[in-house]
mmCIF file of C-alpha atoms in Angstrom:
data_model
loop_
_atom_site.group_PDB
_atom_site.id
_atom_site.type_symbol
_atom_site.label_atom_id
_atom_site.label_comp_id
_atom_site.label_asym_id
_atom_site.label_seq_id
_atom_site.Cartn_x
_atom_site.Cartn_y
_atom_site.Cartn_z
ATOM 1 C CA MET A 1324 -24.060 -45.735 -53.624
ATOM 2 C CA GLY A 1325 -21.368 -48.346 -53.102
ATOM 3 C CA VAL A 1326 -18.201 -46.220 -53.074
ATOM 4 C CA ARG A 1327 -16.491 -46.333 -49.646
ATOM 5 C CA ARG A 1328 -13.365 -44.449 -50.630
ATOM 6 C CA ILE A 1329 -12.626 -41.703 -53.157
ATOM 7 C CA GLY A 1330 -8.902 -41.561 -53.726
ATOM 8 C CA ARG A 1331 -7.507 -41.217 -50.210
ATOM 9 C CA VAL A 1332 -10.765 -39.814 -48.794
ATOM 10 C CA GLU A 1333 -12.677 -42.307 -46.656
ATOM 11 C CA LEU A 1334 -16.491 -42.485 -46.660
ATOM 12 C CA PRO A 1335 -17.425 -44.219 -43.395
ATOM 13 C CA HIS A 1336 -21.155 -43.903 -44.138
ATOM 14 C CA ASP A 1337 -23.457 -42.519 -46.834
ATOM 15 C CA PRO A 1338 -23.262 -38.768 -46.203
ATOM 16 C CA PRO A 1339 -26.635 -37.211 -47.159
ATOM 17 C CA ALA A 1340 -25.321 -33.932 -48.581
ATOM 18 C CA PHE A 1341 -22.640 -35.676 -50.607
ATOM 19 C CA LEU A 1342 -25.197 -38.180 -51.897
ATOM 20 C CA LYS A 1343 -27.273 -35.225 -53.071
ATOM 21 C CA ALA A 1344 -24.240 -33.842 -54.922
ATOM 22 C CA ARG A 1345 -23.546 -37.218 -56.511
ATOM 23 C CA LEU A 1346 -27.152 -37.561 -57.650
ATOM 24 C CA ALA A 1347 -26.962 -34.137 -59.301
ATOM 25 C CA VAL A 1348 -23.865 -35.256 -61.214
ATOM 26 C CA ARG A 1349 -25.409 -38.621 -62.090
ATOM 27 C CA ARG A 1350 -28.600 -37.059 -63.474
ATOM 28 C CA HIS A 1351 -26.866 -34.398 -65.556
ATOM 29 C CA PRO A 1352 -26.921 -34.980 -69.354
ATOM 30 C CA TRP A 1353 -23.181 -35.169 -70.000
ATOM 31 C CA PRO A 1354 -22.023 -35.388 -73.625
ATOM 32 C CA GLY A 1355 -20.722 -38.814 -74.527
ATOM 33 C CA GLY A 1356 -17.180 -39.687 -75.449
ATOM 34 C CA ARG A 1357 -15.463 -36.472 -74.388
ATOM 35 C CA GLY A 1358 -14.419 -36.857 -70.774
ATOM 36 C CA ILE A 1359 -14.920 -34.132 -68.173
ATOM 37 C CA SER A 1360 -12.778 -31.300 -66.844
ATOM 38 C CA VAL A 1361 -13.874 -29.538 -63.656
ATOM 39 C CA GLY A 1362 -13.030 -25.974 -62.698
ATOM 40 C CA LEU A 1363 -11.746 -26.033 -59.117
ATOM 41 C CA SER A 1364 -11.239 -22.891 -57.038
ATOM 42 C CA GLY A 1365 -10.865 -24.627 -53.690
ATOM 43 C CA GLY A 1366 -14.173 -23.232 -52.443
ATOM 44 C CA ALA A 1367 -16.928 -25.483 -51.121
ATOM 45 C CA ASP A 1368 -19.002 -25.477 -54.315
ATOM 46 C CA SER A 1369 -16.216 -26.553 -56.645
ATOM 47 C CA LEU A 1370 -14.702 -28.985 -54.124
ATOM 48 C CA ALA A 1371 -18.055 -30.724 -53.679
ATOM 49 C CA LEU A 1372 -18.454 -30.944 -57.461
ATOM 50 C CA THR A 1373 -14.925 -32.290 -57.870
ATOM 51 C CA ALA A 1374 -15.579 -34.943 -55.224
ATOM 52 C CA ALA A 1375 -18.922 -35.916 -56.772
ATOM 53 C CA LEU A 1376 -17.330 -36.240 -60.212
ATOM 54 C CA ALA A 1377 -14.494 -38.304 -58.745
ATOM 55 C CA ALA A 1378 -17.065 -40.664 -57.211
ATOM 56 C CA GLU A 1379 -19.431 -40.883 -60.174
ATOM 57 C CA ARG A 1380 -16.941 -40.688 -63.083
ATOM 58 C CA PRO A 1381 -19.572 -39.972 -65.757
ATOM 59 C CA GLY A 1382 -18.799 -41.834 -68.951
ATOM 60 C CA GLY A 1383 -16.356 -44.068 -67.111
ATOM 61 C CA SER A 1384 -13.324 -41.791 -67.470
ATOM 62 C CA GLU A 1385 -11.351 -40.005 -64.761
ATOM 63 C CA PRO A 1386 -12.229 -36.300 -64.558
ATOM 64 C CA LEU A 1387 -9.468 -33.712 -64.865
ATOM 65 C CA ALA A 1388 -9.389 -30.945 -62.232
ATOM 66 C CA VAL A 1389 -8.170 -27.513 -63.346
ATOM 67 C CA VAL A 1390 -7.278 -24.758 -60.875
ATOM 68 C CA VAL A 1391 -7.003 -21.248 -62.332
ATOM 69 C CA ASP A 1392 -4.782 -18.868 -60.356
ATOM 70 C CA HIS A 1393 -5.885 -15.329 -61.212
ATOM 71 C CA GLY A 1394 -3.033 -13.804 -59.225
ATOM 72 C CA LEU A 1395 -5.307 -11.079 -57.866
ATOM 73 C CA GLN A 1396 -4.681 -11.673 -54.165
ATOM 74 C CA LYS A 1397 -1.702 -12.217 -51.956
ATOM 75 C CA GLY A 1398 -1.340 -15.933 -51.391
ATOM 76 C CA SER A 1399 -3.298 -16.946 -54.491
ATOM 77 C CA ALA A 1400 -0.555 -19.348 -55.595
ATOM 78 C CA ALA A 1401 -0.649 -21.106 -52.213
ATOM 79 C CA ALA A 1402 -4.454 -21.316 -52.379
ATOM 80 C CA ALA A 1403 -4.178 -22.862 -55.845
ATOM 81 C CA ARG A 1404 -1.688 -25.434 -54.576
ATOM 82 C CA ASP A 1405 -3.985 -26.308 -51.661
ATOM 83 C CA ALA A 1406 -6.927 -26.805 -54.035
ATOM 84 C CA ALA A 1407 -4.803 -29.034 -56.267
ATOM 85 C CA ARG A 1408 -3.764 -31.053 -53.216
ATOM 86 C CA GLU A 1409 -7.423 -31.722 -52.362
ATOM 87 C CA ALA A 1410 -8.124 -32.827 -55.941
ATOM 88 C CA ARG A 1411 -5.231 -35.283 -55.743
ATOM 89 C CA ARG A 1412 -6.511 -36.550 -52.380
ATOM 90 C CA LEU A 1413 -9.679 -37.371 -54.304
ATOM 91 C CA GLY A 1414 -7.603 -39.388 -56.758
ATOM 92 C CA LEU A 1415 -7.718 -36.948 -59.672
ATOM 93 C CA GLU A 1416 -5.103 -35.466 -61.945
ATOM 94 C CA CYS A 1417 -4.988 -31.704 -61.409
ATOM 95 C CA ARG A 1418 -3.455 -28.879 -63.399
ATOM 96 C CA VAL A 1419 -2.801 -25.390 -62.035
ATOM 97 C CA VAL A 1420 -2.936 -22.623 -64.636
ATOM 98 C CA ALA A 1421 -1.802 -19.057 -63.881
ATOM 99 C CA VAL A 1422 -3.511 -16.325 -65.912
ATOM 100 C CA ARG A 1423 -3.119 -12.593 -66.406
ATOM 101 C CA VAL A 1424 -6.274 -10.629 -65.669
ATOM 102 C CA ALA A 1425 -6.652 -7.555 -67.862
ATOM 103 C CA GLY A 1426 -9.154 -5.894 -70.139
ATOM 104 C CA PRO A 1427 -12.351 -3.835 -70.032
ATOM 105 C CA GLY A 1428 -15.416 -4.257 -67.882
ATOM 106 C CA GLY A 1429 -13.785 -4.248 -64.462
ATOM 107 C CA GLU A 1430 -11.793 -6.818 -62.541
ATOM 108 C CA GLU A 1431 -14.628 -9.327 -62.152
ATOM 109 C CA ALA A 1432 -15.411 -9.431 -65.868
ATOM 110 C CA ALA A 1433 -11.743 -9.627 -66.844
ATOM 111 C CA ALA A 1434 -11.136 -12.451 -64.363
ATOM 112 C CA ARG A 1435 -14.143 -14.340 -65.714
ATOM 113 C CA ARG A 1436 -12.902 -14.059 -69.298
ATOM 114 C CA ALA A 1437 -9.407 -15.201 -68.328
ATOM 115 C CA ARG A 1438 -10.777 -18.083 -66.251
ATOM 116 C CA TYR A 1439 -13.027 -19.500 -68.953
ATOM 117 C CA ALA A 1440 -10.352 -19.132 -71.611
ATOM 118 C CA ALA A 1441 -7.916 -21.040 -69.383
ATOM 119 C CA LEU A 1442 -10.491 -23.736 -68.602
ATOM 120 C CA ALA A 1443 -11.276 -24.195 -72.287
ATOM 121 C CA ASP A 1444 -7.596 -24.469 -73.173
ATOM 122 C CA ALA A 1445 -6.797 -26.935 -70.381
ATOM 123 C CA ALA A 1446 -9.865 -29.077 -71.103
ATOM 124 C CA GLU A 1447 -8.490 -30.135 -74.507
ATOM 125 C CA GLY A 1448 -11.939 -30.949 -75.854
ATOM 126 C CA ARG A 1449 -13.441 -32.297 -72.632
ATOM 127 C CA ALA A 1450 -16.780 -31.120 -71.314
ATOM 128 C CA ILE A 1451 -16.182 -28.425 -68.688
ATOM 129 C CA ALA A 1452 -18.033 -28.639 -65.370
ATOM 130 C CA VAL A 1453 -18.436 -25.613 -63.101
ATOM 131 C CA ALA A 1454 -20.131 -25.474 -59.708
ATOM 132 C CA HIS A 1455 -22.728 -22.717 -60.009
ATOM 133 C CA THR A 1456 -25.541 -23.317 -57.529
ATOM 134 C CA GLU A 1457 -29.127 -22.169 -57.115
ATOM 135 C CA ASN A 1458 -27.757 -19.253 -55.074
ATOM 136 C CA ASP A 1459 -25.591 -18.178 -58.017
ATOM 137 C CA GLN A 1460 -28.605 -18.444 -60.316
ATOM 138 C CA ALA A 1461 -30.646 -16.110 -58.093
ATOM 139 C CA GLU A 1462 -27.800 -13.614 -57.644
ATOM 140 C CA GLY A 1463 -27.023 -13.600 -61.350
ATOM 141 C CA PHE A 1464 -30.663 -12.912 -62.169
ATOM 142 C CA LEU A 1465 -30.650 -9.820 -59.953
ATOM 143 C CA LEU A 1466 -27.314 -8.672 -61.387
ATOM 144 C CA GLY A 1467 -28.643 -9.041 -64.906
ATOM 145 C CA GLY A 1468 -31.723 -7.067 -63.931
ATOM 146 C CA LEU A 1469 -29.521 -4.175 -62.803
ATOM 147 C CA ARG A 1470 -28.021 -4.169 -66.316
ATOM 148 C CA GLY A 1471 -31.464 -4.355 -67.895
ATOM 149 C CA GLN A 1472 -30.767 -7.906 -69.080
ATOM 150 C CA PRO A 1473 -32.205 -10.399 -66.565
ATOM 151 C CA ALA A 1474 -31.351 -13.931 -67.629
ATOM 152 C CA GLY A 1475 -30.584 -17.295 -66.157
ATOM 153 C CA MET A 1476 -27.782 -19.794 -66.542
ATOM 154 C CA ALA A 1477 -28.377 -23.005 -68.462
ATOM 155 C CA ALA A 1478 -27.456 -26.438 -67.152
ATOM 156 C CA ALA A 1479 -25.485 -26.871 -70.382
ATOM 157 C CA SER A 1480 -24.326 -24.173 -72.784
ATOM 158 C CA GLU A 1481 -21.721 -23.428 -75.414
ATOM 159 C CA LEU A 1482 -18.312 -21.984 -74.569
ATOM 160 C CA ALA A 1483 -15.818 -20.623 -77.068
ATOM 161 C CA GLY A 1484 -12.921 -23.009 -77.518
ATOM 162 C CA ALA A 1485 -14.673 -25.830 -75.644
ATOM 163 C CA PRO A 1486 -16.330 -28.329 -78.011
ATOM 164 C CA GLY A 1487 -17.612 -30.325 -75.031
ATOM 165 C CA GLY A 1488 -19.549 -27.309 -73.762
ATOM 166 C CA LEU A 1489 -19.971 -25.756 -70.314
ATOM 167 C CA HIS A 1490 -21.967 -27.742 -67.755
ATOM 168 C CA ARG A 1491 -23.606 -26.707 -64.472
ATOM 169 C CA PRO A 1492 -24.952 -29.817 -62.715
ATOM 170 C CA PHE A 1493 -25.388 -28.044 -59.354
ATOM 171 C CA LEU A 1494 -28.048 -25.483 -60.323
ATOM 172 C CA GLY A 1495 -30.537 -27.414 -58.190
ATOM 173 C CA LEU A 1496 -28.284 -27.381 -55.099
ATOM 174 C CA ARG A 1497 -27.728 -24.662 -52.515
ATOM 175 C CA ARG A 1498 -24.433 -23.447 -51.094
ATOM 176 C CA ALA A 1499 -25.517 -24.998 -47.810
ATOM 177 C CA ASP A 1500 -25.562 -28.386 -49.576
ATOM 178 C CA THR A 1501 -22.035 -28.056 -50.948
ATOM 179 C CA ALA A 1502 -20.665 -26.793 -47.627
ATOM 180 C CA ALA A 1503 -22.263 -29.754 -45.846
ATOM 181 C CA ALA A 1504 -20.829 -32.186 -48.406
ATOM 182 C CA CYS A 1505 -17.328 -30.826 -47.831
ATOM 183 C CA ARG A 1506 -17.734 -31.175 -44.065
ATOM 184 C CA GLU A 1507 -18.898 -34.763 -44.483
ATOM 185 C CA LEU A 1508 -15.776 -35.597 -46.503
ATOM 186 C CA ASP A 1509 -13.483 -33.488 -44.294
ATOM 187 C CA LEU A 1510 -12.248 -31.547 -47.317
ATOM 188 C CA ARG A 1511 -10.099 -28.466 -46.807
ATOM 189 C CA VAL A 1512 -12.155 -25.528 -48.094
ATOM 190 C CA TRP A 1513 -10.638 -22.213 -49.175
ATOM 191 C CA SER A 1514 -12.579 -19.046 -48.358
ATOM 192 C CA ASP A 1515 -12.060 -16.451 -51.078
ATOM 193 C CA PRO A 1516 -11.650 -13.017 -49.415
ATOM 194 C CA ALA A 1517 -13.357 -11.433 -52.421
ATOM 195 C CA ASN A 1518 -16.576 -13.207 -51.436
ATOM 196 C CA ALA A 1519 -16.774 -10.939 -48.373
ATOM 197 C CA ASP A 1520 -15.921 -7.704 -50.202
ATOM 198 C CA ARG A 1521 -19.142 -5.725 -50.546
ATOM 199 C CA ARG A 1522 -17.587 -3.422 -53.117
ATOM 200 C CA PHE A 1523 -18.456 -6.172 -55.588
ATOM 201 C CA ARG A 1524 -22.088 -6.046 -56.666
ATOM 202 C CA ARG A 1525 -22.596 -9.795 -56.381
ATOM 203 C CA VAL A 1526 -21.386 -9.775 -52.772
ATOM 204 C CA ALA A 1527 -23.600 -6.798 -51.915
ATOM 205 C CA ILE A 1528 -26.586 -8.619 -53.404
ATOM 206 C CA ARG A 1529 -25.753 -11.749 -51.413
ATOM 207 C CA GLU A 1530 -25.071 -10.017 -48.104
ATOM 208 C CA GLU A 1531 -27.522 -7.105 -48.216
ATOM 209 C CA ILE A 1532 -30.204 -7.312 -50.910
ATOM 210 C CA LEU A 1533 -31.242 -10.949 -50.539
ATOM 211 C CA PRO A 1534 -31.552 -10.744 -46.719
ATOM 212 C CA ALA A 1535 -33.581 -7.544 -47.148
ATOM 213 C CA LEU A 1536 -35.902 -9.317 -49.600
ATOM 214 C CA GLU A 1537 -36.347 -12.184 -47.154
ATOM 215 C CA CYS A 1538 -37.174 -9.720 -44.382
ATOM 216 C CA LEU A 1539 -39.620 -7.893 -46.651
ATOM 217 C CA THR A 1540 -41.454 -10.973 -47.937
ATOM 218 C CA GLY A 1541 -41.075 -13.281 -44.971
ATOM 219 C CA ALA A 1542 -39.831 -16.047 -47.264
ATOM 220 C CA ASP A 1543 -36.569 -17.283 -48.734
ATOM 221 C CA PRO A 1544 -36.172 -15.446 -52.080
ATOM 222 C CA ILE A 1545 -33.536 -17.782 -53.564
ATOM 223 C CA GLY A 1546 -35.949 -20.397 -54.917
ATOM 224 C CA PRO A 1547 -38.385 -18.002 -56.632
ATOM 225 C CA LEU A 1548 -35.553 -15.912 -58.101
ATOM 226 C CA ALA A 1549 -33.781 -19.002 -59.403
ATOM 227 C CA ALA A 1550 -37.037 -20.256 -60.915
ATOM 228 C CA ALA A 1551 -37.569 -16.894 -62.610
ATOM 229 C CA ALA A 1552 -34.006 -17.079 -63.927
ATOM 230 C CA ALA A 1553 -34.627 -20.544 -65.355
ATOM 231 C CA ARG A 1554 -37.790 -19.341 -67.121
ATOM 232 C CA ALA A 1555 -35.929 -16.323 -68.472
ATOM 233 C CA ARG A 1556 -33.250 -18.653 -69.805
ATOM 234 C CA LEU A 1557 -35.825 -20.753 -71.664
ATOM 235 C CA GLU A 1558 -37.253 -17.611 -73.227
ATOM 236 C CA GLN A 1559 -33.762 -16.368 -74.045
ATOM 237 C CA ASP A 1560 -32.917 -19.661 -75.755
ATOM 238 C CA ALA A 1561 -36.069 -19.447 -77.883
ATOM 239 C CA VAL A 1562 -35.203 -15.885 -78.897
ATOM 240 C CA ALA A 1563 -31.611 -16.886 -79.647
ATOM 241 C CA GLU A 1564 -32.822 -19.651 -81.943
ATOM 242 C CA ARG A 1565 -34.898 -17.138 -83.904
ATOM 243 C CA ALA A 1566 -31.973 -14.705 -84.019
ATOM 244 C CA ASP A 1567 -29.790 -17.362 -85.661
ATOM 245 C CA GLY A 1568 -31.633 -16.698 -88.908
ATOM 246 C CA ILE A 1569 -31.223 -12.908 -88.834
ATOM 247 C CA ASP A 1570 -28.559 -10.940 -90.706
ATOM 248 C CA ALA A 1571 -27.660 -8.580 -87.865
ATOM 249 C CA GLY A 1572 -26.250 -6.043 -90.306
ATOM 250 C CA SER A 1573 -29.421 -5.756 -92.385
ATOM 251 C CA CYS A 1574 -31.711 -2.953 -91.242
ATOM 252 C CA GLU A 1575 -34.525 -4.461 -93.311
ATOM 253 C CA GLU A 1576 -34.296 -7.857 -91.610
ATOM 254 C CA LEU A 1577 -33.877 -6.299 -88.176
ATOM 255 C CA ALA A 1578 -36.909 -4.049 -88.655
ATOM 256 C CA ALA A 1579 -39.070 -7.027 -89.669
ATOM 257 C CA ALA A 1580 -38.017 -9.156 -86.680
ATOM 258 C CA PRO A 1581 -39.943 -9.255 -83.371
ATOM 259 C CA PRO A 1582 -38.425 -6.787 -80.869
ATOM 260 C CA ALA A 1583 -36.839 -9.432 -78.632
ATOM 261 C CA VAL A 1584 -35.251 -11.173 -81.621
ATOM 262 C CA ARG A 1585 -34.050 -7.851 -83.035
ATOM 263 C CA ARG A 1586 -32.386 -6.897 -79.748
ATOM 264 C CA GLU A 1587 -30.686 -10.275 -79.466
ATOM 265 C CA ALA A 1588 -29.311 -9.909 -83.004
ATOM 266 C CA ILE A 1589 -28.029 -6.415 -82.187
ATOM 267 C CA ALA A 1590 -26.406 -7.701 -78.986
ATOM 268 C CA ARG A 1591 -24.611 -10.347 -81.038
ATOM 269 C CA LEU A 1592 -23.423 -7.728 -83.509
ATOM 270 C CA ILE A 1593 -21.909 -5.670 -80.687
ATOM 271 C CA ARG A 1594 -20.472 -8.693 -78.903
ATOM 272 C CA GLY A 1595 -18.956 -10.032 -82.095
ATOM 273 C CA ALA A 1596 -16.910 -6.844 -82.474
ATOM 274 C CA GLY A 1597 -15.416 -7.268 -79.001
ATOM 275 C CA ALA A 1598 -17.657 -4.894 -77.038
ATOM 276 C CA ALA A 1599 -20.032 -5.708 -74.186
ATOM 277 C CA PRO A 1600 -23.665 -4.907 -75.060
ATOM 278 C CA THR A 1601 -25.754 -3.099 -72.460
ATOM 279 C CA ALA A 1602 -29.476 -2.407 -72.389
ATOM 280 C CA ALA A 1603 -28.747 1.245 -73.237
ATOM 281 C CA SER A 1604 -26.414 0.530 -76.164
ATOM 282 C CA ILE A 1605 -28.802 -2.067 -77.611
ATOM 283 C CA GLU A 1606 -31.692 0.412 -77.403
ATOM 284 C CA GLN A 1607 -29.643 3.149 -79.071
ATOM 285 C CA VAL A 1608 -28.536 0.870 -81.908
ATOM 286 C CA GLU A 1609 -32.118 -0.345 -82.285
ATOM 287 C CA ALA A 1610 -33.140 3.281 -82.846
ATOM 288 C CA LEU A 1611 -30.859 3.341 -85.909
ATOM 289 C CA VAL A 1612 -33.168 0.669 -87.325
ATOM 290 C CA THR A 1613 -36.656 1.493 -86.055
ATOM 291 C CA ARG A 1614 -36.443 5.266 -85.561
ATOM 292 C CA TRP A 1615 -33.993 6.274 -88.275
ATOM 293 C CA ARG A 1616 -33.819 10.054 -88.726
ATOM 294 C CA GLY A 1617 -30.275 10.357 -90.003
ATOM 295 C CA GLN A 1618 -28.842 10.399 -86.483
ATOM 296 C CA GLY A 1619 -25.165 9.896 -85.814
ATOM 297 C CA PRO A 1620 -23.324 6.741 -84.770
ATOM 298 C CA VAL A 1621 -23.779 4.964 -81.449
ATOM 299 C CA ALA A 1622 -20.745 4.416 -79.217
ATOM 300 C CA VAL A 1623 -20.729 0.877 -77.809
ATOM 301 C CA GLY A 1624 -17.351 0.731 -76.043
ATOM 302 C CA GLY A 1625 -14.757 -1.843 -77.011
ATOM 303 C CA ARG A 1626 -11.605 -3.624 -75.916
ATOM 304 C CA GLY A 1627 -8.003 -2.593 -75.576
ATOM 305 C CA GLY A 1628 -8.859 1.095 -75.456
ATOM 306 C CA ALA A 1629 -10.467 1.050 -78.905
ATOM 307 C CA ARG A 1630 -13.694 3.037 -79.183
ATOM 308 C CA LEU A 1631 -16.238 1.240 -81.315
ATOM 309 C CA GLU A 1632 -19.210 2.898 -82.956
ATOM 310 C CA VAL A 1633 -22.191 1.466 -84.806
ATOM 311 C CA HIS A 1634 -23.072 3.383 -87.972
ATOM 312 C CA ARG A 1635 -26.008 3.017 -90.329
ATOM 313 C CA ALA A 1636 -24.952 3.239 -93.960
ATOM 314 C CA ARG A 1637 -26.944 2.267 -97.067
ATOM 315 C CA GLY A 1638 -29.436 0.222 -95.114
ATOM 316 C CA ARG A 1639 -26.879 -1.704 -93.093
ATOM 317 C CA LEU A 1640 -25.296 -1.483 -89.669
ATOM 318 C CA ALA A 1641 -21.522 -1.531 -89.441
ATOM 319 C CA LEU A 1642 -18.991 -1.109 -86.652
ATOM 320 C CA PHE A 1643 -16.031 1.242 -86.967
ATOM 321 C CA ARG A 1644 -13.095 1.919 -84.676
ATOM 322 C CA GLN A 1645 -12.978 5.565 -85.591
ATOM 323 C CA LYS A 1646 -15.417 8.297 -86.456
ATOM 324 C CA GLY A 1647 -16.591 8.644 -89.997
ATOM 325 C CA ALA A 1648 -18.681 6.390 -92.195
ATOM 326 C CA PRO A 1649 -20.250 6.422 -95.645
ATOM 327 C CA ASP A 1650 -23.399 8.470 -96.020
ATOM 328 C CA ALA A 1651 -26.658 6.619 -95.341
#
C-alpha cells in the first residue's frame, strides 16, 4: 500500500496480516472532521490497530494513542510506559492516563467503566477506536447469554462523553491476525496476566468453553457465534429505536409496547438510575406493569452502596433509594 516506514518501524515488504489490519481500518466508516483516538493496552490487538491507524491516518490527521493504567497489577505502570513507547515508535503522540478502579459489578466491570471514561476524556471529541476482534464478539455473546442478555457489539456505537463515538474496525479480524501483524512489524507485545486467569468468566469461556464447543461440533465456533452476535445486535438496534419513543415511567405505554421494546425501555430506566439491569430484574419490573397485583417494590441494586428499588405508584414506575413510596 505504498508505506515503507511507519514512524521508526520499517516495513521491508508488504506483510499480509498487517495489510489485512490496514484494510479493516481503511474500510471502516469513520466520522469526518473529528480525528481519531485509539485505546492502547500494549496487547497484540490494540498494537496492531494502533499501527494500522498510524499507517492509514483516516481523515488525514495523526491518531492519538491513549494508554489507560488501571493500577490493578504489579508492574502496570511499566507496562503502560512500554505500550506508550511502541506508540511513539510508530510516530504517534501517546498519553498515559492512570485511573482508580472502584464501584459495583466486580473488578472487570469497574475497570471497564474507568477505562471508557478515561478514553472519552482524553479523546477531547475525537472518535475513539478500540481493538475488539471477532473472538471478542463471540466471547461477549456467550457472556451475555449467561446473563440472559445475548447481544453483539456494533462496529460503531455511542459512548457517553465521546461525541465522535466508539469504533471497532477489527470485528472482522481474529486474534491470530493481530498477533501475526505484530510479529511482522516486530512490535513489543504485552501479555496481560489477567488474560490467563480462569477466575474471570471471559477467560474461562476462551480457554475452556470454546475449545469444548469445537470438540463437540468438530468445527470452529468463533465464526458462527460472532455472526449470531452481529444478528442480535441488528435486532437490538431495531428494538432500541422503537424504545426511543417510549416513556419508560408510564405503565400504560409500557403495557402497550411489544415485549422486547418494553424490556429495553425498562432496562434504560434501571440503567439511567445508576444500576445494572439483569434479565431477572427486568422481568420483575416488567411484572409491575403486565402482572400488577399490588406487589411490593423490586430491588435493582445500585452504585456506591445505595439500594435502589422500582415502585409502581399511580400508574407510573419510579426509582427510590429507600423503602416507601406513595400508594398505587
